[in-house]
Amino acid sequence: MAVYTLTEITVHKGDKVTIHFYNTAENATDRHTFTMLDPYKMSYDLAGGENKTFSFTADTVGRFTYYCTYDLPSMIGQLEVLP
């Protein structure tokens, strides 16, 4: 079963959030995504062994789900943006 190593991310409104996303699977066909819907609309799809670093500004307060489109419901987490 695949899981994120960090399932809770808590930041404050206005913070710059940097995600270092690593797909540690050995097989290139074992894909994983880091996906969030509105308002932080993003989806990064990585093959096994790939990694990507990306950033965004936490400009909307609330609790938002991030997930892997291939491994629901086990690969899921929450971004909490505090005022």
Tab-separated table of C-alpha atoms in Angstrom:
chain	number	residue	atom	x	y	z
A	1	MET	CA	0.000	0.000	0.000
A	2	ALA	CA	1.388	3.400	-1.033
A	3	VAL	CA	1.166	6.376	1.353
A	4	TYR	CA	2.539	9.909	1.597
A	5	THR	CA	5.219	10.258	4.263
A	6	LEU	CA	3.642	13.580	5.259
A	7	THR	CA	-0.143	13.418	5.528
A	8	GLU	CA	-0.674	16.762	7.302
A	9	ILE	CA	0.793	20.077	6.170
A	10	THR	CA	-0.068	23.169	8.258
A	11	VAL	CA	0.872	26.673	7.093
A	12	HIS	CA	-0.360	30.254	7.497
A	13	LYS	CA	-2.032	32.391	4.864
A	14	GLY	CA	0.643	34.106	2.786
A	15	ASP	CA	3.288	31.423	3.397
A	16	LYS	CA	5.258	30.115	0.436
A	17	VAL	CA	4.870	26.326	0.468
A	18	THR	CA	7.554	24.179	-1.162
A	19	ILE	CA	6.865	20.500	-1.797
A	20	HIS	CA	9.660	18.027	-2.521
A	21	PHE	CA	7.773	15.141	-4.137
A	22	TYR	CA	9.680	11.874	-4.588
A	23	ASN	CA	8.316	8.723	-6.175
A	24	THR	CA	10.525	6.147	-4.452
A	25	ALA	CA	9.158	3.184	-6.419
A	26	GLU	CA	11.865	1.251	-8.237
A	27	ASN	CA	9.703	0.401	-11.251
A	28	ALA	CA	9.161	3.308	-13.675
A	29	THR	CA	5.625	2.067	-14.385
A	30	ASP	CA	4.644	2.565	-10.702
A	31	ARG	CA	3.306	6.116	-11.088
A	32	HIS	CA	2.169	8.483	-8.319
A	33	THR	CA	0.664	11.961	-8.359
A	34	PHE	CA	0.464	14.924	-6.034
A	35	THR	CA	-2.937	16.355	-6.912
A	36	MET	CA	-5.031	19.160	-5.368
A	37	LEU	CA	-8.223	20.714	-6.680
A	38	ASP	CA	-9.327	24.359	-6.378
A	39	PRO	CA	-8.129	26.770	-5.169
A	40	TYR	CA	-4.608	25.263	-5.353
A	41	LYS	CA	-5.265	23.454	-8.620
A	42	MET	CA	-2.221	21.278	-9.399
A	43	SER	CA	-1.335	17.764	-10.463
A	44	TYR	CA	2.205	16.404	-10.768
A	45	ASP	CA	2.492	12.864	-12.174
A	46	LEU	CA	5.805	11.061	-11.610
A	47	ALA	CA	7.123	7.712	-12.778
A	48	GLY	CA	8.959	5.498	-10.297
A	49	GLY	CA	12.368	6.974	-9.439
A	50	GLU	CA	11.426	10.531	-10.466
A	51	ASN	CA	11.195	13.599	-8.222
A	52	LYS	CA	9.954	17.162	-8.530
A	53	THR	CA	10.105	20.278	-6.364
A	54	PHE	CA	7.351	22.860	-6.711
A	55	SER	CA	6.098	25.875	-4.763
A	56	PHE	CA	2.920	27.871	-4.323
A	57	THR	CA	1.619	30.636	-2.061
A	58	ALA	CA	-0.983	29.613	0.515
A	59	ASP	CA	-3.404	32.435	-0.183
A	60	THR	CA	-6.738	30.788	0.740
A	61	VAL	CA	-7.588	29.815	4.331
A	62	GLY	CA	-9.116	26.377	4.856
A	63	ARG	CA	-8.467	22.649	4.754
A	64	PHE	CA	-7.660	21.088	1.385
A	65	THR	CA	-7.095	17.481	0.367
A	66	TYR	CA	-4.111	16.316	-1.693
A	67	TYR	CA	-4.030	12.814	-3.111
A	68	CYS	CA	-2.572	10.373	-5.607
A	69	THR	CA	-4.986	9.681	-8.446
A	70	TYR	CA	-3.621	6.110	-8.733
A	71	ASP	CA	-3.754	5.106	-5.047
A	72	LEU	CA	-6.978	6.333	-3.481
A	73	PRO	CA	-7.968	6.009	-0.706
A	74	SER	CA	-4.596	5.075	0.842
A	75	MET	CA	-2.454	7.911	-0.576
A	76	ILE	CA	-4.154	11.042	0.740
A	77	GLY	CA	-3.271	14.043	2.907
A	78	GLN	CA	-4.502	17.421	4.113
A	79	LEU	CA	-3.163	20.952	3.663
A	80	GLU	CA	-4.415	23.276	6.399
A	81	VAL	CA	-3.990	26.991	5.778
A	82	LEU	CA	-4.476	29.039	8.967
A	83	PRO	CA	-5.279	32.777	9.009
